[in-house]
């Protein structure tokens, strides 16, 4: 089973809302990733949790906050987002290092 | 720093024709190489990968790719495309030293005409 699940599929939120994106995998992977993808662009890495250690892309604003409750779950907490944050948010998982990353279907986020 | 170039932004191919999508990378040694496909509004699906060994790699959906060290290339091929192959294709490189970052190319959009 190489499935990564993400909920919700679509999310519309206002700039004052607080919401969370969820990601789950049951492949025994110990690394999980959040990517942001704008239209007609490649995915950009936001965060990596690898063996409980968080790595951050320093260009990601603090209104995005990742959380990894356990090795199977990954959340992305959203607060005070801007319209330019509207994008497809992809979760991925792997065994870590440069092992193959498996992607979920994504959450389409629209910020009004 | 590693980088990936996909020279073709958009390619149009007739159904049943052969396909080759180009990917060139820049890296000090041999990187790990991947091809992913993305249908509109969907996540990325792994087509194939190269870590070491045989330089001709077979993937899913009838795709193959050939690693050519001398040309720093990892081109994706399919002998006969189907209408369902219409999608965005991303080449990506990883650092074998263990850096978790994948570097993606800008993608090639494939259109299939009947």
XYZ file of C-alpha atoms in Angstrom:
226
model
C 0.000 0.000 0.000
C 1.585 3.243 -1.165
C -1.268 5.525 -0.185
C -1.037 8.902 1.459
C -4.395 10.412 2.366
C -5.175 14.087 2.826
C -8.219 15.855 4.222
C -10.042 17.930 3.291
C -9.884 17.822 -0.513
C -10.979 21.440 -0.759
C -10.924 24.253 1.786
C -12.136 27.819 1.539
C -11.224 30.128 4.373
C -11.204 33.778 5.243
C -8.121 35.676 6.256
C -9.102 35.640 9.946
C -9.912 31.933 10.135
C -7.929 29.159 11.762
C -7.984 25.814 9.984
C -5.894 22.656 9.737
C -4.917 20.319 6.932
C -4.408 16.669 7.746
C -2.243 13.971 6.218
C -1.954 10.287 7.077
C 0.155 7.366 5.893
C 0.358 3.732 7.001
C 3.472 2.678 5.105
C 5.732 2.777 8.152
C 7.493 5.837 6.793
C 9.407 7.983 9.268
C 9.588 11.142 7.183
C 6.659 13.326 6.172
C 6.624 16.499 4.089
C 4.433 19.474 3.282
C 4.701 21.074 -0.158
C 2.956 24.092 -1.624
C 2.180 24.127 -5.328
C 0.937 27.124 -7.274
C -0.695 26.677 -10.656
C 1.672 25.649 -13.452
C 4.612 25.479 -11.029
C 6.519 22.612 -9.416
C 5.950 21.793 -5.746
C 7.936 23.820 -3.221
C 9.039 22.166 -0.004
C 7.704 23.837 3.135
C 8.478 21.467 6.012
C 10.000 18.066 6.698
C 9.485 15.921 9.760
C 12.070 13.164 9.735
C 12.372 10.868 12.731
C 10.559 13.499 14.841
C 12.983 16.232 13.799
C 11.510 19.253 12.021
C 13.265 21.009 9.154
C 11.830 24.265 7.877
C 12.116 26.123 4.604
C 13.090 29.504 6.012
C 11.025 31.326 3.392
C 7.759 29.892 4.751
C 5.855 32.490 6.811
C 4.932 31.794 10.430
C 1.208 31.737 9.622
C 1.885 28.117 8.594
C 2.583 25.797 11.519
C 3.297 22.067 11.106
C 2.600 19.432 13.716
C 3.493 15.746 13.729
C 1.502 13.978 16.508
C 3.021 10.623 15.566
C 4.946 9.074 12.702
C 1.753 8.369 10.724
C 0.081 11.760 11.015
C 1.027 15.212 9.857
C -0.989 18.391 10.295
C -0.571 21.856 8.874
C -2.174 24.574 10.996
C -3.227 27.699 9.142
C -3.848 31.086 10.724
C -4.315 34.563 9.287
C -3.556 33.476 5.760
C -3.349 35.799 2.786
C -4.993 35.376 -0.636
C -1.581 34.602 -2.132
C -1.479 31.479 0.037
C -4.186 29.956 -2.157
C -2.603 26.871 -3.695
C -2.581 23.082 -3.765
C -0.995 21.735 -0.578
C 0.627 18.353 -0.991
C 1.713 15.933 1.667
C 4.326 13.254 1.023
C 6.031 10.531 3.011
C 9.152 8.395 2.694
C 11.544 6.257 4.699
C 13.728 9.350 5.014
C 16.887 10.619 3.363
C 16.529 10.564 -0.391
C 14.213 7.576 -0.396
C 11.262 7.796 -2.750
C 8.607 10.242 -1.673
C 4.982 9.204 -2.115
C 2.482 11.999 -2.502
C -1.097 12.413 -1.404
C -3.829 13.857 -3.640
C -3.515 17.318 -2.127
C -5.799 19.892 -0.512
C -6.947 22.741 -2.733
C -6.909 25.822 -0.483
C -8.621 29.079 -1.367
C -8.135 32.111 0.875
C -10.710 34.859 0.443
C 23.606 23.164 -5.536
C 21.675 20.672 -7.583
C 19.301 21.842 -10.313
C 16.979 20.318 -12.883
C 16.030 21.607 -16.307
C 13.065 20.479 -18.335
C 13.537 22.396 -21.587
C 10.057 21.747 -22.988
C 7.232 23.617 -21.283
C 4.540 22.077 -23.456
C 4.544 19.134 -25.863
C 1.708 17.983 -28.121
C 1.694 14.430 -29.428
C -0.783 12.424 -31.464
C -2.335 9.417 -29.787
C -0.324 6.326 -30.666
C 2.847 8.288 -31.400
C 6.060 7.936 -29.451
C 7.058 10.356 -26.728
C 10.278 11.650 -25.259
C 10.385 14.205 -22.439
C 13.747 15.743 -21.691
C 15.366 16.231 -18.309
C 18.864 17.541 -17.607
C 20.367 17.881 -14.176
C 23.292 19.631 -12.595
C 24.971 17.862 -9.695
C 28.519 17.054 -8.633
C 28.022 13.308 -8.663
C 25.250 10.945 -9.708
C 22.032 12.040 -8.046
C 18.944 10.021 -7.402
C 16.519 10.710 -10.267
C 12.740 10.541 -10.411
C 9.900 11.126 -12.841
C 6.475 12.029 -11.443
C 3.196 12.603 -13.286
C 0.423 14.916 -12.133
C -3.099 15.045 -13.528
C -4.936 18.373 -13.103
C -5.741 19.122 -9.475
C -4.229 15.833 -8.307
C -1.160 14.763 -6.388
C 2.060 13.491 -7.901
C 2.368 9.855 -8.893
C 5.777 8.225 -9.157
C 6.437 6.833 -12.641
C 9.962 5.555 -12.110
C 13.240 6.200 -10.341
C 16.954 5.657 -10.811
C 19.343 5.162 -7.920
C 22.101 3.015 -9.450
C 22.696 0.003 -11.688
C 21.060 -0.522 -15.069
C 20.767 2.864 -16.735
C 17.515 1.953 -18.507
C 14.707 2.032 -15.984
C 11.227 0.661 -16.504
C 8.291 2.300 -14.810
C 4.544 2.104 -14.593
C 2.091 2.777 -17.426
C 4.604 1.681 -20.069
C 7.113 4.458 -19.393
C 10.874 4.064 -19.337
C 13.773 6.428 -18.769
C 17.456 6.269 -19.571
C 20.176 7.753 -17.406
C 23.068 9.128 -19.458
C 25.897 10.282 -17.249
C 27.845 11.853 -20.111
C 24.893 14.075 -20.997
C 23.614 14.624 -17.432
C 20.227 13.553 -18.712
C 17.361 11.348 -17.619
C 14.847 11.455 -20.462
C 11.441 9.831 -20.197
C 10.083 7.784 -23.100
C 6.978 5.919 -24.119
C 6.643 4.087 -27.425
C 2.933 4.761 -27.932
C 0.969 7.362 -25.941
C -2.640 7.062 -24.890
C -5.111 9.915 -24.379
C -4.952 9.212 -20.624
C -1.255 10.177 -20.611
C -2.188 13.845 -20.926
C -0.826 15.417 -17.742
C 2.046 17.416 -16.270
C 5.347 15.578 -15.949
C 8.004 16.515 -13.411
C 11.586 15.360 -13.301
C 13.210 15.540 -9.856
C 16.632 14.940 -8.365
C 17.606 13.957 -4.855
C 20.932 14.184 -3.064
C 22.325 10.695 -2.340
C 24.239 12.092 0.635
C 20.939 12.132 2.480
C 19.554 15.605 2.185
C 15.798 15.168 2.178
C 15.205 17.885 -0.342
C 13.894 16.930 -3.768
C 14.622 19.459 -6.479
C 11.940 19.545 -9.150
C 12.127 20.706 -12.709
C 9.563 23.221 -13.923
C 7.491 20.506 -15.543
C 6.386 19.599 -19.063
C 2.716 19.677 -19.955
C 1.740 16.895 -22.325
C -1.264 17.284 -24.609
C -2.536 14.329 -26.646
C -4.452 14.928 -29.862
C -6.696 12.252 -31.390
